C-alpha cells in the first residue's frame, strides 16, 4: 500500500534538489502535495505530475505566507526544505548576509510552522520535517559560518517545537544531510573557480567517497512523513556518507 495514502503535504523549495525529490516521492507514495518555490519555470515542470500541485511561495515573505496559509488547509506533512548556503567565515559575513541567511534558513520555518501548526493541532496531528545539515550543531564545517549557525538553529527549533507538542500528535524532526548532489551544489563548485578540484573536495568530505543523492534524502523524508516513524520526534537525523562519524 502507498505509505502516504490519505495524507496531504506542503513542501517548500520544491522546484529542484531535495525539495523536488521529496515532493515527487511523497506523491509517488500517495500523498497530495503542494510543491512551493519561487522558481516559476521549474515549478511549471511539476504541473503534470499526478498528485502534485505547484504553487509559488516565497518563504521570506510573511505576507505571502499569510495569504498562502489562509487559502490552504493545514497539511498532514509540512516539509520546510528552503535554505541557502552562504560561503565564508564570520569575517566574510556582514550584517546583510547574516540577516539573509537567518531569514531564509530559520525565520521561514518559524513563520511556516506558526502558520500551519494550529490547523495541524486541530486536525489531531501531523509531521513537520525541517531541513538542517550536518554542518550545524553536529559538526563545524570550514567556511560555513552563518550556514552552520542557522542550521544549528534549525535543530534547536525542531527539538523545541517537538517538545511542546509531543502529547498533541504533532511530530517534528530534522534531516541533516552531508554533501548532496543538487543544482546549487554545482553552483557552489563553479563559484570556487576550479570546478574539478572543488568537486573532488566536496566528495572527499564523505568517507564513503561520493555525494549523496536527492532521492536518498527524499526516502528519509518519506519515512519521517509516514506513520512508520510515529514513535519518533525531536530528532536530528544525519545522512551524510559517514562525514559526521569522522
Ligand atoms: P537547491 O539549493 O539546489 O535548491 C534550493 C531551492 O530553494 C531552489 O529551487 C530555489 O528556487 C528555492 N528557494 C530559494 N529561495 C527561496 C525562497 N525565498 N522561497 C522559496 N524557495 C526558495 O536544493 P538543495 O541543495 O537540495 O537544498 C535544499 C535544502 O537542503 C536547503 O535548505 C539546503 O541548505 C539543505 N542542504 C543541502 C545540502 C547539499 O549538499 N545540497 C546539504 C545539506 C543541507
Short mmCIF file of C-alpha atoms and ligand atoms in Angstrom, two decimals:
data_model
loop_
_atom_site.label_atom_id
_atom_site.label_comp_id
_atom_site.label_asym_id
_atom_site.label_seq_id
_atom_site.Cartn_x
_atom_site.Cartn_y
_atom_site.Cartn_z
CA UNK A 1 0.00 0.00 0.00
CA UNK A 2 1.10 3.57 -0.60
CA UNK A 3 2.88 4.75 2.53
CA UNK A 4 1.40 8.26 2.49
CA UNK A 5 -2.10 7.37 1.29
CA UNK A 6 -4.65 9.90 2.51
CA UNK A 7 -2.03 12.44 3.57
CA UNK A 8 -1.51 15.96 2.32
CA UNK A 9 1.91 17.60 2.20
CA UNK A 10 3.34 21.06 1.73
CA UNK A 11 6.96 21.21 0.58
CA UNK A 12 9.00 24.43 0.37
CA UNK A 13 11.87 24.81 -2.11
CA UNK A 14 10.29 22.04 -4.18
CA UNK A 15 11.39 23.21 -7.63
CA UNK A 16 14.79 21.49 -7.55
CA UNK A 17 17.16 19.45 -5.42
CA UNK A 18 15.98 17.61 -2.33
CA UNK A 19 12.68 19.51 -2.08
CA UNK A 20 11.72 18.43 -5.56
CA UNK A 21 12.79 14.84 -4.93
CA UNK A 22 10.74 14.79 -1.73
CA UNK A 23 7.66 16.25 -3.43
CA UNK A 24 7.88 13.56 -6.12
CA UNK A 25 8.49 10.80 -3.55
CA UNK A 26 5.59 11.95 -1.37
CA UNK A 27 3.27 11.95 -4.39
CA UNK A 28 4.53 8.55 -5.52
CA UNK A 29 3.59 7.24 -2.05
CA UNK A 30 0.03 8.52 -2.43
CA UNK A 31 0.16 11.96 -0.80
CA UNK A 32 -1.46 15.03 -2.31
CA UNK A 33 1.41 17.50 -2.47
CA UNK A 34 1.56 21.28 -2.77
CA UNK A 35 5.02 21.94 -4.17
CA UNK A 36 6.11 25.51 -3.48
CA UNK A 37 9.11 27.57 -4.60
CA UNK A 38 10.00 30.95 -6.11
CA UNK A 39 11.29 29.44 -9.38
CA UNK A 40 8.14 29.51 -11.51
CA UNK A 41 9.78 27.96 -14.58
CA UNK A 42 10.99 24.89 -12.70
CA UNK A 43 7.75 24.64 -10.73
CA UNK A 44 5.83 24.53 -14.01
CA UNK A 45 7.60 21.26 -14.86
CA UNK A 46 5.74 19.65 -11.94
CA UNK A 47 2.30 20.66 -13.18
CA UNK A 48 1.63 17.34 -14.92
CA UNK A 49 2.86 15.10 -12.10
CA UNK A 50 -0.08 13.20 -10.60
CA UNK A 51 -0.71 14.30 -7.01
CA UNK A 52 1.47 17.42 -7.24
CA UNK A 53 0.13 20.97 -7.31
CA UNK A 54 2.85 23.55 -7.91
CA UNK A 55 2.35 26.91 -6.28
CA UNK A 56 4.58 29.96 -5.94
CA UNK A 57 5.56 30.77 -2.34
CA UNK A 58 8.45 32.95 -1.20
CA UNK A 59 9.18 31.75 2.33
CA UNK A 60 10.96 35.04 3.08
CA UNK A 61 7.72 36.99 2.50
CA UNK A 62 5.49 36.99 5.59
CA UNK A 63 2.50 38.41 3.68
CA UNK A 64 2.82 35.66 1.07
CA UNK A 65 2.94 33.01 3.79
CA UNK A 66 -0.13 34.52 5.48
CA UNK A 67 -2.06 34.56 2.19
CA UNK A 68 -0.98 31.00 1.37
CA UNK A 69 -1.97 29.75 4.82
CA UNK A 70 -5.35 31.49 4.63
CA UNK A 71 -6.09 29.72 1.34
CA UNK A 72 -4.59 26.32 2.18
CA UNK A 73 -5.86 23.74 4.69
CA UNK A 74 -3.27 22.61 7.21
CA UNK A 75 -1.40 19.61 5.78
CA UNK A 76 -0.60 16.30 7.44
CA UNK A 77 3.04 16.83 6.44
CA UNK A 78 4.97 20.10 6.32
CA UNK A 79 8.47 19.81 4.86
CA UNK A 80 10.39 23.05 5.39
CA UNK A 81 13.20 22.48 2.89
CA UNK A 82 14.15 26.00 1.78
CA UNK A 83 17.65 27.14 2.68
CA UNK A 84 20.73 28.87 1.31
CA UNK A 85 24.44 28.08 1.68
CA UNK A 86 26.44 31.25 2.32
CA UNK A 87 30.16 30.56 1.88
CA UNK A 88 32.66 32.08 4.26
CA UNK A 89 33.89 32.65 7.78
CA UNK A 90 32.43 35.04 10.35
CA UNK A 91 34.71 37.75 8.88
CA UNK A 92 33.19 37.19 5.44
CA UNK A 93 29.65 37.52 6.80
CA UNK A 94 28.42 41.10 7.03
CA UNK A 95 25.17 42.10 8.71
CA UNK A 96 23.18 41.76 5.48
CA UNK A 97 24.49 38.26 4.78
CA UNK A 98 23.75 37.32 8.39
CA UNK A 99 20.17 38.58 8.16
CA UNK A 100 19.55 36.97 4.76
CA UNK A 101 20.59 33.53 5.99
CA UNK A 102 18.64 33.85 9.24
CA UNK A 103 15.55 34.93 7.32
CA UNK A 104 15.68 32.19 4.67
CA UNK A 105 17.07 29.33 6.76
CA UNK A 106 15.36 29.84 10.12
CA UNK A 107 12.70 32.55 10.21
CA UNK A 108 10.99 30.92 7.22
CA UNK A 109 10.47 27.77 9.31
CA UNK A 110 9.26 29.81 12.28
CA UNK A 111 6.72 31.50 10.02
CA UNK A 112 5.57 28.36 8.20
CA UNK A 113 5.12 26.43 11.44
CA UNK A 114 3.28 29.33 13.11
CA UNK A 115 1.01 29.49 10.05
CA UNK A 116 0.12 25.78 9.91
CA UNK A 117 0.59 24.34 13.42
CA UNK A 118 -2.80 25.49 14.75
CA UNK A 119 -4.57 23.69 11.90
CA UNK A 120 -2.41 20.60 12.34
CA UNK A 121 -3.29 20.51 16.05
CA UNK A 122 -6.97 20.95 15.23
CA UNK A 123 -6.73 18.05 12.80
CA UNK A 124 -5.25 15.87 15.53
CA UNK A 125 -1.61 15.95 14.50
CA UNK A 126 0.89 15.77 11.71
CA UNK A 127 4.56 15.53 10.82
CA UNK A 128 6.82 18.54 10.43
CA UNK A 129 10.18 17.94 8.76
CA UNK A 130 12.84 20.64 8.80
CA UNK A 131 15.89 20.66 6.54
CA UNK A 132 19.04 21.18 8.60
CA UNK A 133 22.53 19.88 7.69
CA UNK A 134 25.40 18.04 9.36
CA UNK A 135 27.06 21.47 9.22
CA UNK A 136 25.10 22.62 12.27
CA UNK A 137 25.23 21.54 15.92
CA UNK A 138 26.69 18.23 14.65
CA UNK A 139 29.95 19.35 13.05
CA UNK A 140 31.71 22.62 12.32
CA UNK A 141 32.39 22.81 8.59
CA UNK A 142 35.04 25.27 7.35
CA UNK A 143 33.74 28.38 5.59
CA UNK A 144 30.18 27.72 6.63
CA UNK A 145 29.85 30.25 9.48
CA UNK A 146 26.33 31.58 9.03
CA UNK A 147 25.14 28.43 7.28
CA UNK A 148 26.20 26.22 10.21
CA UNK A 149 24.86 28.76 12.69
CA UNK A 150 21.43 28.82 11.07
CA UNK A 151 21.27 25.04 10.60
CA UNK A 152 22.13 24.56 14.29
CA UNK A 153 19.22 26.90 15.00
CA UNK A 154 17.02 24.64 12.85
CA UNK A 155 17.98 21.70 15.08
CA UNK A 156 17.11 23.73 18.19
CA UNK A 157 13.84 24.92 16.67
CA UNK A 158 12.98 21.33 15.77
CA UNK A 159 13.62 19.98 19.26
CA UNK A 160 11.82 22.86 20.93
CA UNK A 161 8.62 22.60 18.88
CA UNK A 162 8.74 18.81 19.19
CA UNK A 163 8.89 19.08 23.00
CA UNK A 164 5.95 21.48 23.20
CA UNK A 165 3.59 19.38 21.06
CA UNK A 166 4.73 15.84 21.83
CA UNK A 167 1.44 14.94 23.54
CA UNK A 168 -0.71 16.52 20.84
CA UNK A 169 0.10 14.42 17.82
CA UNK A 170 2.48 16.76 16.05
CA UNK A 171 5.94 15.29 15.46
CA UNK A 172 8.89 17.42 14.41
CA UNK A 173 12.17 16.04 13.09
CA UNK A 174 15.14 17.45 11.21
CA UNK A 175 17.15 15.97 8.35
CA UNK A 176 20.91 16.62 8.42
CA UNK A 177 22.47 15.71 5.08
CA UNK A 178 26.13 15.72 4.19
CA UNK A 179 27.04 16.87 0.68
CA UNK A 180 24.17 16.07 -1.68
CA UNK A 181 24.22 16.38 -5.45
CA UNK A 182 21.89 19.26 -6.31
CA UNK A 183 21.77 22.22 -8.71
CA UNK A 184 23.01 24.65 -6.05
CA UNK A 185 25.91 22.33 -5.16
CA UNK A 186 27.12 22.65 -8.75
CA UNK A 187 26.77 26.44 -8.46
CA UNK A 188 28.99 26.30 -5.35
CA UNK A 189 31.54 24.14 -7.19
CA UNK A 190 31.65 26.61 -10.10
CA UNK A 191 31.91 29.57 -7.72
CA UNK A 192 35.15 28.19 -6.30
CA UNK A 193 36.83 28.66 -9.69
CA UNK A 194 38.35 25.26 -10.39
CA UNK A 195 35.26 23.08 -10.77
CA UNK A 196 37.03 19.70 -10.82
CA UNK A 197 39.14 20.44 -7.75
CA UNK A 198 36.10 21.77 -5.91
CA UNK A 199 34.08 18.71 -6.86
CA UNK A 200 36.83 16.39 -5.60
CA UNK A 201 36.98 18.31 -2.30
CA UNK A 202 33.21 18.12 -1.83
CA UNK A 203 33.29 14.37 -2.49
CA UNK A 204 36.25 13.83 -0.15
CA UNK A 205 34.27 15.18 2.84
CA UNK A 206 32.26 11.94 2.81
CA UNK A 207 34.25 8.88 3.91
CA UNK A 208 32.04 6.90 1.52
CA UNK A 209 33.78 8.76 -1.30
CA UNK A 210 30.70 10.02 -3.06
CA UNK A 211 27.94 12.62 -2.90
CA UNK A 212 24.53 11.77 -1.56
CA UNK A 213 21.57 11.83 -3.92
CA UNK A 214 18.40 13.86 -3.52
CA UNK A 215 16.45 10.60 -3.81
CA UNK A 216 18.27 9.09 -0.82
CA UNK A 217 17.32 12.08 1.31
CA UNK A 218 13.77 12.01 -0.06
CA UNK A 219 13.45 8.41 1.16
CA UNK A 220 14.24 9.61 4.69
CA UNK A 221 11.66 12.39 4.31
CA UNK A 222 9.04 9.79 3.28
CA UNK A 223 9.85 7.75 6.40
CA UNK A 224 9.51 10.84 8.63
CA UNK A 225 6.27 11.81 6.91
CA UNK A 226 4.77 8.33 7.25
CA UNK A 227 3.17 6.72 10.28
CA UNK A 228 6.09 4.24 10.30
CA UNK A 229 8.00 6.91 12.25
CA UNK A 230 5.11 7.61 14.65
CA UNK A 231 7.27 7.00 17.76
CA UNK A 232 9.93 9.44 16.63
CA UNK A 233 10.06 13.16 17.38
CA UNK A 234 12.62 15.85 18.15
CA UNK A 235 15.38 14.03 16.28
CA UNK A 236 18.09 15.42 14.02
CA UNK A 237 18.97 12.59 11.67
CA UNK A 238 22.27 12.69 9.81
CA UNK A 239 22.50 11.12 6.36
CA UNK A 240 26.00 12.05 5.34
CA UNK A 241 28.09 9.23 3.91
CA UNK A 242 29.88 8.99 7.25
CA UNK A 243 31.04 12.64 7.37
CA UNK A 244 29.94 13.20 10.98
CA UNK A 245 31.43 9.86 12.01
CA UNK A 246 34.99 11.03 11.38
P1 LIG B 1 18.97 23.76 -4.11
O1 LIG B 1 19.78 24.64 -3.20
O2 LIG B 1 19.59 23.38 -5.40
O3 LIG B 1 17.58 24.45 -4.41
C1 LIG B 1 17.01 25.34 -3.49
C2 LIG B 1 15.63 25.75 -3.95
O4 LIG B 1 15.17 26.72 -3.00
C3 LIG B 1 15.57 26.39 -5.32
O5 LIG B 1 14.56 25.77 -6.09
C4 LIG B 1 15.20 27.84 -5.01
O6 LIG B 1 14.41 28.45 -6.00
C5 LIG B 1 14.43 27.70 -3.70
N1 LIG B 1 14.35 28.93 -2.93
C6 LIG B 1 15.35 29.84 -2.72
N2 LIG B 1 14.88 30.87 -2.02
C7 LIG B 1 13.56 30.62 -1.76
C8 LIG B 1 12.54 31.33 -1.09
N3 LIG B 1 12.78 32.53 -0.54
N4 LIG B 1 11.31 30.77 -1.00
C9 LIG B 1 11.08 29.57 -1.57
N5 LIG B 1 12.00 28.85 -2.23
C10 LIG B 1 13.23 29.38 -2.32
O7 LIG B 1 18.48 22.47 -3.31
P2 LIG B 1 19.29 21.55 -2.27
O8 LIG B 1 20.77 21.69 -2.46
O9 LIG B 1 18.63 20.22 -2.34
O10 LIG B 1 19.00 22.24 -0.85
C11 LIG B 1 17.74 22.13 -0.22
C12 LIG B 1 17.93 22.30 1.28
O11 LIG B 1 18.85 21.33 1.77
C13 LIG B 1 18.48 23.65 1.75
O12 LIG B 1 17.88 24.01 2.98
C14 LIG B 1 19.96 23.35 1.94
O13 LIG B 1 20.57 24.24 2.87
C15 LIG B 1 19.88 21.96 2.51
N6 LIG B 1 21.12 21.16 2.40
C16 LIG B 1 21.73 20.99 1.19
C17 LIG B 1 22.87 20.18 1.11
C18 LIG B 1 23.56 19.92 -0.20
O14 LIG B 1 24.71 19.43 -0.17
N7 LIG B 1 22.96 20.16 -1.34
C19 LIG B 1 23.36 19.57 2.26
C20 LIG B 1 22.71 19.76 3.47
C21 LIG B 1 21.57 20.55 3.52
#
